[in-house]
mmCIF file of C-alpha atoms in Angstrom:
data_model
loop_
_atom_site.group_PDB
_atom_site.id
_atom_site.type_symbol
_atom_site.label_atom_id
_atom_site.label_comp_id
_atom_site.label_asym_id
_atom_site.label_seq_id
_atom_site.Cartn_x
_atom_site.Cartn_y
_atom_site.Cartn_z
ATOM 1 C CA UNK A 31 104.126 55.263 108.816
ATOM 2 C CA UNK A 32 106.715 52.549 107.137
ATOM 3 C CA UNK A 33 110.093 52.833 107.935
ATOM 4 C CA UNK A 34 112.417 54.079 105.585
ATOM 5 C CA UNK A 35 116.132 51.731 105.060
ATOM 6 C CA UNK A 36 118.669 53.329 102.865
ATOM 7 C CA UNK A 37 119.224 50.386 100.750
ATOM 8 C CA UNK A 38 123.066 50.706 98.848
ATOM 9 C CA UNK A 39 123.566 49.141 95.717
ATOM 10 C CA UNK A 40 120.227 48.309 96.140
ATOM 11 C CA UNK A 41 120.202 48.113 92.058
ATOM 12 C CA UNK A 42 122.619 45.195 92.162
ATOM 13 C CA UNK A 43 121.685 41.685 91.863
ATOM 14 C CA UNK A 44 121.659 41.191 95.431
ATOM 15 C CA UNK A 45 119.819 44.660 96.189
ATOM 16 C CA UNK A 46 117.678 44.619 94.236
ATOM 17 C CA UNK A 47 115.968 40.869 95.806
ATOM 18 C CA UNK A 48 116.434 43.039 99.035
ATOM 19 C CA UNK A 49 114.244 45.713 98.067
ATOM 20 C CA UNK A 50 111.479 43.517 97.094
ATOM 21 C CA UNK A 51 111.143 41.890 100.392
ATOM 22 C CA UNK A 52 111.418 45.305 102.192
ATOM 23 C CA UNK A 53 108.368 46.261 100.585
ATOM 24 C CA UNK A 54 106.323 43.201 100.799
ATOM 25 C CA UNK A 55 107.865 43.528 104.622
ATOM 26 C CA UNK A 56 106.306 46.579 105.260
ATOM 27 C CA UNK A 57 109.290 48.746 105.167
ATOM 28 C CA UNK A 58 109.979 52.026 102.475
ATOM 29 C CA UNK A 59 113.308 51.633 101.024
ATOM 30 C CA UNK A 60 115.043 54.387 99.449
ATOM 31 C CA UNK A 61 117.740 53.131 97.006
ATOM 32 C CA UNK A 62 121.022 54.261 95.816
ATOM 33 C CA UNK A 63 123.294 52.983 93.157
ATOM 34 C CA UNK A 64 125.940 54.499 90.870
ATOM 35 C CA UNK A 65 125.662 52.283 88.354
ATOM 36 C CA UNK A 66 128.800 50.395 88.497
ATOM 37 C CA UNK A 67 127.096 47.108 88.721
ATOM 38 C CA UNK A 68 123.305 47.637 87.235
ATOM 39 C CA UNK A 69 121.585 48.238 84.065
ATOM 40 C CA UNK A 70 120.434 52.061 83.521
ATOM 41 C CA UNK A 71 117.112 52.434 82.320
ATOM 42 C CA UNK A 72 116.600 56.392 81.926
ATOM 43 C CA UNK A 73 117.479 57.887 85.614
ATOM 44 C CA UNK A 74 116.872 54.461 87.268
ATOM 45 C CA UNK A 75 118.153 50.901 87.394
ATOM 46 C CA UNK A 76 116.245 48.650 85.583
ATOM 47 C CA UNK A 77 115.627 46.313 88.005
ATOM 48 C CA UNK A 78 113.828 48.992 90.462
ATOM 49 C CA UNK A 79 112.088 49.986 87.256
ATOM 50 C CA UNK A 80 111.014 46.287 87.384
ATOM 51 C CA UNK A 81 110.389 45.683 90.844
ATOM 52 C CA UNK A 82 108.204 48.754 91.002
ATOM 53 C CA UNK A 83 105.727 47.190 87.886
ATOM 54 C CA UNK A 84 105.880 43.840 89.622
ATOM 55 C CA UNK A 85 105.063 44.823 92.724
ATOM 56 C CA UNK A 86 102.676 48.204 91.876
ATOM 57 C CA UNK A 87 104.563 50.788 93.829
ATOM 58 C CA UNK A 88 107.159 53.352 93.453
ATOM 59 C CA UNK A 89 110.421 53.716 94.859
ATOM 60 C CA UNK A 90 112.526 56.657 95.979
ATOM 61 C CA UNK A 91 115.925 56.271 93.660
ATOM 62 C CA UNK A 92 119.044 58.640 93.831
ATOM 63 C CA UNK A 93 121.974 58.014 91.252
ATOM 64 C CA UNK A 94 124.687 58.610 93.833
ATOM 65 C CA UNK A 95 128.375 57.560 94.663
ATOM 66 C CA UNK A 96 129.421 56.764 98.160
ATOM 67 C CA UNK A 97 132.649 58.507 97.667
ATOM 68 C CA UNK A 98 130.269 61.923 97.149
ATOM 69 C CA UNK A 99 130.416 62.361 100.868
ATOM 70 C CA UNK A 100 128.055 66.401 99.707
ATOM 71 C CA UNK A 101 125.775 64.035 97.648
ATOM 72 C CA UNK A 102 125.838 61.739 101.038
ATOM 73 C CA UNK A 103 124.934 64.397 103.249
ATOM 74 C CA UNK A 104 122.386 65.664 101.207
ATOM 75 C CA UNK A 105 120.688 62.286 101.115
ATOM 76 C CA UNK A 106 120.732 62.427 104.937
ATOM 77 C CA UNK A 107 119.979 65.735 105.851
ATOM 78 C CA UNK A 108 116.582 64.998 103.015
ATOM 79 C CA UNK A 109 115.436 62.059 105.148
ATOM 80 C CA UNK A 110 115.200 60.040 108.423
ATOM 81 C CA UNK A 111 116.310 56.373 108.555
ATOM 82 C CA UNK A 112 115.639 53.861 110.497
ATOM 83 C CA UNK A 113 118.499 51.815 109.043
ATOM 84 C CA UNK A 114 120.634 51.793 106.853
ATOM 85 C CA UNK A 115 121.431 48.047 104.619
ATOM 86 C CA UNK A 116 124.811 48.412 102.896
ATOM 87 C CA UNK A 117 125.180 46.454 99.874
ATOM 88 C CA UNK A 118 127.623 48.861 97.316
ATOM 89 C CA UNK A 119 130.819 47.875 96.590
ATOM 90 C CA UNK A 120 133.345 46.325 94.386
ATOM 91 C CA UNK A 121 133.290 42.477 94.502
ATOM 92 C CA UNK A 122 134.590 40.133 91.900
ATOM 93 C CA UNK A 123 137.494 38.198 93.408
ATOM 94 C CA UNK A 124 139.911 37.461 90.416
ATOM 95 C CA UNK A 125 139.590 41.558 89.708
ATOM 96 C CA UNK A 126 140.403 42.719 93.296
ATOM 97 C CA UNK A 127 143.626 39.976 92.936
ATOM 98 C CA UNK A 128 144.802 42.460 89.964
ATOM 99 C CA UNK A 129 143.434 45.747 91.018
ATOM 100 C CA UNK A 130 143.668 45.687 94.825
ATOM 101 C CA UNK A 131 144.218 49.416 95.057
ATOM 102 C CA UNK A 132 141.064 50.499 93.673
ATOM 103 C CA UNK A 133 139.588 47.736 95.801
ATOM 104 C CA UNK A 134 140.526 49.649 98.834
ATOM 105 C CA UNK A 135 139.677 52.898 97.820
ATOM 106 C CA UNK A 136 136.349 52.069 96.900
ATOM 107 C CA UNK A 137 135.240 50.021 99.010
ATOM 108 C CA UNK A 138 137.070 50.845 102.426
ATOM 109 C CA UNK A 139 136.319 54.766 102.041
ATOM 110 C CA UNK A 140 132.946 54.547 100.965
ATOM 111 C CA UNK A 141 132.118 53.030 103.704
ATOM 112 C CA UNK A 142 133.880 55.361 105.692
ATOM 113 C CA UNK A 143 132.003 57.891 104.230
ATOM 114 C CA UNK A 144 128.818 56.228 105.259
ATOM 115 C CA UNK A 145 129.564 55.803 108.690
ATOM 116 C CA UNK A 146 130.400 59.097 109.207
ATOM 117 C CA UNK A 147 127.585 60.351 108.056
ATOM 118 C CA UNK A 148 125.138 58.626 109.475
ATOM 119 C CA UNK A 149 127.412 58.730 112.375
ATOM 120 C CA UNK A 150 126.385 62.558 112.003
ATOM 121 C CA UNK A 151 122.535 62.324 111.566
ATOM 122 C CA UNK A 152 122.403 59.654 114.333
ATOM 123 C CA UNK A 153 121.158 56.550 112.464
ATOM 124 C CA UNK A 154 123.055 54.299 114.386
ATOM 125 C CA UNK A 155 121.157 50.914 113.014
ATOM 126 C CA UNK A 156 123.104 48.901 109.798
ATOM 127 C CA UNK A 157 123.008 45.851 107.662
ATOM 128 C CA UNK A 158 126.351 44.993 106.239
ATOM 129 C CA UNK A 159 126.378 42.835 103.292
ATOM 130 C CA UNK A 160 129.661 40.885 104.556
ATOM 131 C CA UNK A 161 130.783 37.586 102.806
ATOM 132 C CA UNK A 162 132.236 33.831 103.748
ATOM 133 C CA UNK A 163 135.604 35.276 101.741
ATOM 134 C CA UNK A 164 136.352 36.412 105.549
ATOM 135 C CA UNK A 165 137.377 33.188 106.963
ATOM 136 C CA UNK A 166 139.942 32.801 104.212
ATOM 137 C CA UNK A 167 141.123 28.815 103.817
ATOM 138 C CA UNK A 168 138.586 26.827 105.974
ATOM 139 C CA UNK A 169 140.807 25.452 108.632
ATOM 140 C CA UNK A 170 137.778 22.962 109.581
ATOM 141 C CA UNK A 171 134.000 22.117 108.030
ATOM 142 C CA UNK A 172 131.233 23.359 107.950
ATOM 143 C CA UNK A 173 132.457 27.274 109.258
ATOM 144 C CA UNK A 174 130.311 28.816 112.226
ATOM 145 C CA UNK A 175 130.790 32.106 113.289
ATOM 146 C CA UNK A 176 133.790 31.465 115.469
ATOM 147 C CA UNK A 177 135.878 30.011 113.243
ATOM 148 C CA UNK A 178 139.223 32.223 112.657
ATOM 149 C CA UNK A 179 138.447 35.360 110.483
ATOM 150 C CA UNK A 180 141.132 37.592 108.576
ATOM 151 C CA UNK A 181 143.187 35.060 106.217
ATOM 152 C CA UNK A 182 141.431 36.307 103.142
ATOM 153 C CA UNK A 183 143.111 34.558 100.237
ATOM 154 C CA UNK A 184 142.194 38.410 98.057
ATOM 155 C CA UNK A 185 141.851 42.149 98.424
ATOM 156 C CA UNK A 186 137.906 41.755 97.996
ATOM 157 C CA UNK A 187 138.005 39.336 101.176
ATOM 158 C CA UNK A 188 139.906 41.957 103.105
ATOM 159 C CA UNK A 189 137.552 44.410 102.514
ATOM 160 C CA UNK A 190 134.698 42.982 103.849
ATOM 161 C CA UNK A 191 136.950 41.992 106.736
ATOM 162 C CA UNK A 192 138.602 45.648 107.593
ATOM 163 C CA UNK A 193 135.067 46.912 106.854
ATOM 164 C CA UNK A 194 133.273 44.342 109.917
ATOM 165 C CA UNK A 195 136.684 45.415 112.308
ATOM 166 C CA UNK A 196 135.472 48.884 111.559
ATOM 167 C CA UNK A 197 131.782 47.867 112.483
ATOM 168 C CA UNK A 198 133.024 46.133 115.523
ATOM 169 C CA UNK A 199 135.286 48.967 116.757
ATOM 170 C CA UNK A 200 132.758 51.466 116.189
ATOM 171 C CA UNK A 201 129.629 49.433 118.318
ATOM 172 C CA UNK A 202 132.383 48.938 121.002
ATOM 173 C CA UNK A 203 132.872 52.773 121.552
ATOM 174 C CA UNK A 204 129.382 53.696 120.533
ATOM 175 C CA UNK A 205 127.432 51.678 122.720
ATOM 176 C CA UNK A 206 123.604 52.820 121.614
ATOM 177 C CA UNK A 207 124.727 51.556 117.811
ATOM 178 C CA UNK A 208 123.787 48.511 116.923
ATOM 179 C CA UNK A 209 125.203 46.009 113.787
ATOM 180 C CA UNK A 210 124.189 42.683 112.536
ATOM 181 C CA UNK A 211 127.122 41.806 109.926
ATOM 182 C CA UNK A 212 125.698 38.879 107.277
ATOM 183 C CA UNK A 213 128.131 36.643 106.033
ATOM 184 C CA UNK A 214 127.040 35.719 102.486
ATOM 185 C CA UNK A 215 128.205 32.692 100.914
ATOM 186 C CA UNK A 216 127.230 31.660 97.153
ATOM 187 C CA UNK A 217 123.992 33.427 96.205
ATOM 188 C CA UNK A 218 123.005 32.177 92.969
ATOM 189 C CA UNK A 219 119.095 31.999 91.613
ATOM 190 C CA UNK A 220 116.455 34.931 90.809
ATOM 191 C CA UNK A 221 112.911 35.672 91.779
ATOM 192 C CA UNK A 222 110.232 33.297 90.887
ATOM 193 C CA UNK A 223 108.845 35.951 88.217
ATOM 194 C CA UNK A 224 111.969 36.085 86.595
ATOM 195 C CA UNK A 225 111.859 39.685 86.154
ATOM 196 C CA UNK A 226 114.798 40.148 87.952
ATOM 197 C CA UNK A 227 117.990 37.938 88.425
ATOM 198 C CA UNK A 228 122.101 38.539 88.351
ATOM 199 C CA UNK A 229 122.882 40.510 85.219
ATOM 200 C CA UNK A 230 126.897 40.938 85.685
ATOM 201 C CA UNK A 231 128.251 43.609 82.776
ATOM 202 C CA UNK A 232 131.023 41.764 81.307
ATOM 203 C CA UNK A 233 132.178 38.590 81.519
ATOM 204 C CA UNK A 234 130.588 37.020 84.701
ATOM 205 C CA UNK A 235 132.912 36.601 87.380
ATOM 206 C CA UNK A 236 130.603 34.003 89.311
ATOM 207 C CA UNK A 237 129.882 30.114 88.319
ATOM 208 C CA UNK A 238 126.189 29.985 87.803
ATOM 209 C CA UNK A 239 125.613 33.556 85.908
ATOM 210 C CA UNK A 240 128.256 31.992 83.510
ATOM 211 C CA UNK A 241 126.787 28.724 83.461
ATOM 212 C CA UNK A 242 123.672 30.065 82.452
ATOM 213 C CA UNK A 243 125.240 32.106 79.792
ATOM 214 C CA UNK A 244 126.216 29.120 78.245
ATOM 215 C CA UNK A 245 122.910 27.093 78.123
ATOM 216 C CA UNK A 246 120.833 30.252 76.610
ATOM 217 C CA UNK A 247 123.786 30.301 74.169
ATOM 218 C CA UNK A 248 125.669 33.704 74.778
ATOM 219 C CA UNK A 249 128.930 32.162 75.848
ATOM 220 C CA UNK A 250 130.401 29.109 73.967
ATOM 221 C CA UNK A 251 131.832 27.166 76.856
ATOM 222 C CA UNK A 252 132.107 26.802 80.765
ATOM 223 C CA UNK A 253 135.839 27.361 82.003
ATOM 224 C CA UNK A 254 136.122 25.478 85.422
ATOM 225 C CA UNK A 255 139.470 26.060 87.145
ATOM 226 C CA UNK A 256 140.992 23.565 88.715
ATOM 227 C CA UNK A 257 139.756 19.696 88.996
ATOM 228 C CA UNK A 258 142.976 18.837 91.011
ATOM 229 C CA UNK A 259 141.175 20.031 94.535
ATOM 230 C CA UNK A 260 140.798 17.500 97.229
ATOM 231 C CA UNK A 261 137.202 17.528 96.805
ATOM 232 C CA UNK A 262 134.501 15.048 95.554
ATOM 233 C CA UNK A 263 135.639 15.418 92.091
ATOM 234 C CA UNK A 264 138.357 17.177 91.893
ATOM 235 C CA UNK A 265 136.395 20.730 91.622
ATOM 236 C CA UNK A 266 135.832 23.420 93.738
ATOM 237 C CA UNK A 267 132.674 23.229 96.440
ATOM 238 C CA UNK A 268 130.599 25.662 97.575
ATOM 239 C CA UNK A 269 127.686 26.832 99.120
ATOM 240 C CA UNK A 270 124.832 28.193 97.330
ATOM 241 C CA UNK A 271 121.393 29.757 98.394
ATOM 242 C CA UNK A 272 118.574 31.017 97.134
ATOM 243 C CA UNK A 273 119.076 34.746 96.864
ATOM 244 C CA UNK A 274 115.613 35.262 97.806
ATOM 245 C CA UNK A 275 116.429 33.072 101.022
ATOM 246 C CA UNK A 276 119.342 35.780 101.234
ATOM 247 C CA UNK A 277 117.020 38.768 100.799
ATOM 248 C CA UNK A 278 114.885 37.849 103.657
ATOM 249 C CA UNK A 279 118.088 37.297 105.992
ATOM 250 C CA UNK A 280 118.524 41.096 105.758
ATOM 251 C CA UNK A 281 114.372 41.626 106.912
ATOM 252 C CA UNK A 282 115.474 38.875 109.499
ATOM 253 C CA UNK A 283 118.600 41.003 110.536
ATOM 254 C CA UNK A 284 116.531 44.640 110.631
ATOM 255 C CA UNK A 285 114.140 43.082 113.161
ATOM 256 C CA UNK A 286 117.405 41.792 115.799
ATOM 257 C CA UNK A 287 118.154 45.373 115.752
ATOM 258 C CA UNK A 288 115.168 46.306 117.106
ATOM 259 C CA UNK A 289 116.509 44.418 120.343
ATOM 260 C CA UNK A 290 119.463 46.759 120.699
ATOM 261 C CA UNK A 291 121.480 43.551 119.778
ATOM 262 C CA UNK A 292 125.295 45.886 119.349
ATOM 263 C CA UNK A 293 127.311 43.829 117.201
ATOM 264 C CA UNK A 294 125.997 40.649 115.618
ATOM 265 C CA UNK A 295 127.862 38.142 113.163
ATOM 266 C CA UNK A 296 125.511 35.760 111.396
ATOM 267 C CA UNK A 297 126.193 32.678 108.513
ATOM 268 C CA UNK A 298 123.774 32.852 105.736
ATOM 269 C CA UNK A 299 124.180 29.661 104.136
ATOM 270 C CA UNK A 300 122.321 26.205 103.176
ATOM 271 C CA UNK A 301 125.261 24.217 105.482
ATOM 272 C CA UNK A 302 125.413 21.683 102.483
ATOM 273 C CA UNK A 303 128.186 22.328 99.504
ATOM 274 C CA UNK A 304 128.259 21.674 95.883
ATOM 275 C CA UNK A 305 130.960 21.466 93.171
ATOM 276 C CA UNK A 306 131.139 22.922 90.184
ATOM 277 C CA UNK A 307 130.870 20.132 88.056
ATOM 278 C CA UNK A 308 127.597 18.905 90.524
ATOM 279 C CA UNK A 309 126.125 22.917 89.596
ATOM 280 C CA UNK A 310 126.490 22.112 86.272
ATOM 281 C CA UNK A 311 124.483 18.863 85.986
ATOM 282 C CA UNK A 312 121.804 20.642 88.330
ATOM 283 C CA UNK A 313 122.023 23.330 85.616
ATOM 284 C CA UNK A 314 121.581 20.966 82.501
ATOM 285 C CA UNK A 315 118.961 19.082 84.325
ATOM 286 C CA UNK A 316 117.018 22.692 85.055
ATOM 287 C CA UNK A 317 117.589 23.897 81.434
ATOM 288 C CA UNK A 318 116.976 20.778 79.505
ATOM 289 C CA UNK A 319 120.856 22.309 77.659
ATOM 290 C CA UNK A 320 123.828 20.145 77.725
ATOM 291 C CA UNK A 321 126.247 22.882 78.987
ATOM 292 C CA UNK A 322 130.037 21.882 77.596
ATOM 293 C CA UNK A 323 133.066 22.337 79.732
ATOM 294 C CA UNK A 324 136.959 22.664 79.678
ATOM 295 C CA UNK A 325 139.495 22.211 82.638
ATOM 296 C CA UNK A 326 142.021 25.465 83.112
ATOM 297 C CA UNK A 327 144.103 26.458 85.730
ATOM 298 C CA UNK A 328 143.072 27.514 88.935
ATOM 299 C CA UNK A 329 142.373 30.835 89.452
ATOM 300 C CA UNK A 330 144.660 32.964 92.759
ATOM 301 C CA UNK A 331 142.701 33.136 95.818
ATOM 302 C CA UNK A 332 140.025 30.431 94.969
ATOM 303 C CA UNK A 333 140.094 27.545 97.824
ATOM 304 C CA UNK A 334 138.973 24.019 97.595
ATOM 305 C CA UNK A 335 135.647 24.163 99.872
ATOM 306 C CA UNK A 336 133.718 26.704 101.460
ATOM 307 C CA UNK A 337 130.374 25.700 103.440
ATOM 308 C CA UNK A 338 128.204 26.869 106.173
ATOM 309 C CA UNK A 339 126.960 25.945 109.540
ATOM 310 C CA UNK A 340 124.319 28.330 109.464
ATOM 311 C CA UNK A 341 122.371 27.306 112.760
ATOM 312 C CA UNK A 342 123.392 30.757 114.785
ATOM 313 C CA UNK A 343 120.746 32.611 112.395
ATOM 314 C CA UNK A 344 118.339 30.033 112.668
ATOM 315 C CA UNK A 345 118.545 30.427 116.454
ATOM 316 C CA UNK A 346 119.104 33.939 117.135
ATOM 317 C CA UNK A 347 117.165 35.607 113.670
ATOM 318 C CA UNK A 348 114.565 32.847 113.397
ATOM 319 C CA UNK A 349 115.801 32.438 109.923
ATOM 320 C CA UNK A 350 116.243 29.115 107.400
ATOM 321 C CA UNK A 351 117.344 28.769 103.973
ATOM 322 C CA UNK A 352 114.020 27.599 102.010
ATOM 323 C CA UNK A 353 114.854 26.771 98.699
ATOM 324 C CA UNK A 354 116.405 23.587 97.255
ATOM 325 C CA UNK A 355 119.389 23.556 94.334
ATOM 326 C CA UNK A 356 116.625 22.277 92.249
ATOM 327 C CA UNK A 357 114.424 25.202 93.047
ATOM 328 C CA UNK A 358 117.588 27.842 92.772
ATOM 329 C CA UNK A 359 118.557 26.262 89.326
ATOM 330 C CA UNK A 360 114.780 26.638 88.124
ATOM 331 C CA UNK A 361 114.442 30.130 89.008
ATOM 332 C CA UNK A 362 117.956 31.183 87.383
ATOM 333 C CA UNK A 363 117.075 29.400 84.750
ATOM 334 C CA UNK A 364 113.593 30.984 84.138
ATOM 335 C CA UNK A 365 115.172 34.594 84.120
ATOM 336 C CA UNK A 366 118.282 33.681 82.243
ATOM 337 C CA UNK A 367 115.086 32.063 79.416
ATOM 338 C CA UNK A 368 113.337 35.221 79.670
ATOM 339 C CA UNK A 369 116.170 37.781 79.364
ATOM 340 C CA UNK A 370 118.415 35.976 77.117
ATOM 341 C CA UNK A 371 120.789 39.065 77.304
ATOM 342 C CA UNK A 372 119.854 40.390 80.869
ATOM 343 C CA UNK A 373 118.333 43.344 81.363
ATOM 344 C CA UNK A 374 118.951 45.622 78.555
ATOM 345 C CA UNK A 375 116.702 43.226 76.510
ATOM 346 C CA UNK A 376 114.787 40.946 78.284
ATOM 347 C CA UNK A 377 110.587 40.471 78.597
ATOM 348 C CA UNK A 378 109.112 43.151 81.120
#
């Protein structure tokens, strides 16, 4: 019988990728979502509604908060995990910068709502989608795992880092728990069908989800802030992977838990950066659009460069970032072509 992962925020952009290689893995996911961050399409997101056409299955969906700690336990008490991969939560920088309170709130007591419980029903086995924001300002290139953590330049970054000292505590006095804590840094791309890709509500927050905006013609012009960094030209650098690379990270990190591993922290990056104004030629050459530009300030809590050494999870999880920026442009382009305005009215 498969395993079943509680996948949450398993409708987001990221999430969603996840659950597809879960199932193609073997695994059953069950996914939960409130919405915050995902297209409704009756009672489900419509990417699971997607993902479950694509692939010819169905999947187990509950609309559900993470601050409904009754709606939690019900969820628990209903099934048996092996696993839980934690995705949900608030995450656009500039926002947490001017609303750090409800970044806190959200995001630090959901999850302590979720340990508990499963603290309670002894599933002692989790994912944590962490991020690169946890090292802060790189005080040396490429960052590896033991490079200083807890200078977050934003409330976001400080959530993922209170949230991995609460992982670490917890595997320390719980010894039969075990954690493998995934350090994200610039997912960008969408799966090769483009049937499902980043669809942010609003005014996208990240680089390429705006960039692509602007070559299918729903936004007029690319913002970049800052071109007075001490980078290659001036912008900021990053480093982006394939999110489908990132997806299989997480099957990559479910298996090192079968090992009893306790507390893992793992890089999942390319190891190469980019600038801005390097994404945006990749993106004109992918879209055959000339994609126009203007300088503004730079935005609080943004730093010059940010770029993995990702070798630990190549050694320890047996896992590689694939896909090339040509390949990641292609495939964000593709869905961004086919769902001019996301999912609410794309092709299906």
């Amino acid at each position: 019988m498969a395993e079943k992962v509680l996948v949450t925020g398993g409708g987001g952009y990221i999430g969603s990728h996840c659950v597809v290689e879960l199932i193609e893995a073997g695994y059953q996911p069950v996914v939960v979502d409130n919405f915050s961050n995902a297209v409704r399409e009756g009672n489900v997101p419509e990417s699971i509604r997607r993902i479950e056409k694509l692939l010819k299955t169905s999947i187990e969906f509950h609309e559900l908060d993470l601050l409904d700690r009754p709606g939690l336990e019900k969820l628990f008490k209903k099934h048996s995990f092996s696993a839980v991969i934690h995705f949900a939560g608030l995450k656009a920088v500039g926002e947490s910068v001017e609303k750090p309170l409800l970044y806190y709130k959200v995001n630090l007591t959901a999850f302590m709502n979720l340990l508990e419980v499963m603290q309670a029903h002894r599933v002692r086995n989790l994912v944590f989608s962490s991020s690169a924001t946890v090292y802060g300002d790189p005080q040396r290139l490429p960052i590896d795992e033991q490079h200083p953590v807890g200078g977050c330049t934003n409330p976001y970054g400080k959530t993922k880092y209170f949230i991995e000292e609460m992982v670490k505590d917890h595997c320390k006095a719980e010894k039969d728990w075990n954690a493998v804590l995934l350090r994200y840094f610039n997912p960008i791309g969408a799966h090769c069908s483009g049937q499902i890709g980043e669809d942010p509500q609003g005014i996208p927050n990240n680089l390429l989800p705006y960039v692509a905006q602007v070559a299918v013609g729903r936004r007029e012009c690319l913002s970049v802030y800052g071109n007075d960094y001490d980078t290659i030209d001036g912008t900021g650098v990053r480093d982006y992977i394939h999110v489908v690379d990132l997806a299989k990270g997480h099957i990559a990190a479910l298996k090192k838990l079968k090992e009893d591993c306790g507390c893992k922290v793992y890089n999942l990056g390319t190891g190469k950066g980019y600038s801005v104004l390097e994404m945006v030629k990749a993106m004109e050459k992918a879209s055959g659009k000339e994609i126009p530009y203007k300088i503004a300030p730079r935005r609080g809590g943004d730093v010059a460069s940010c770029y993995a050494d990702p070798r630990l999870a190549e050694k320890e999880l047996g896992w590689k970032a694939q896909f090339d920026l040509e390949r990641m442009c292609e495939d964000l382009w593709r869905w961004q072509s086919m769902n001019p305005t996301g999912f609410s009215n794309g092709t299906c």
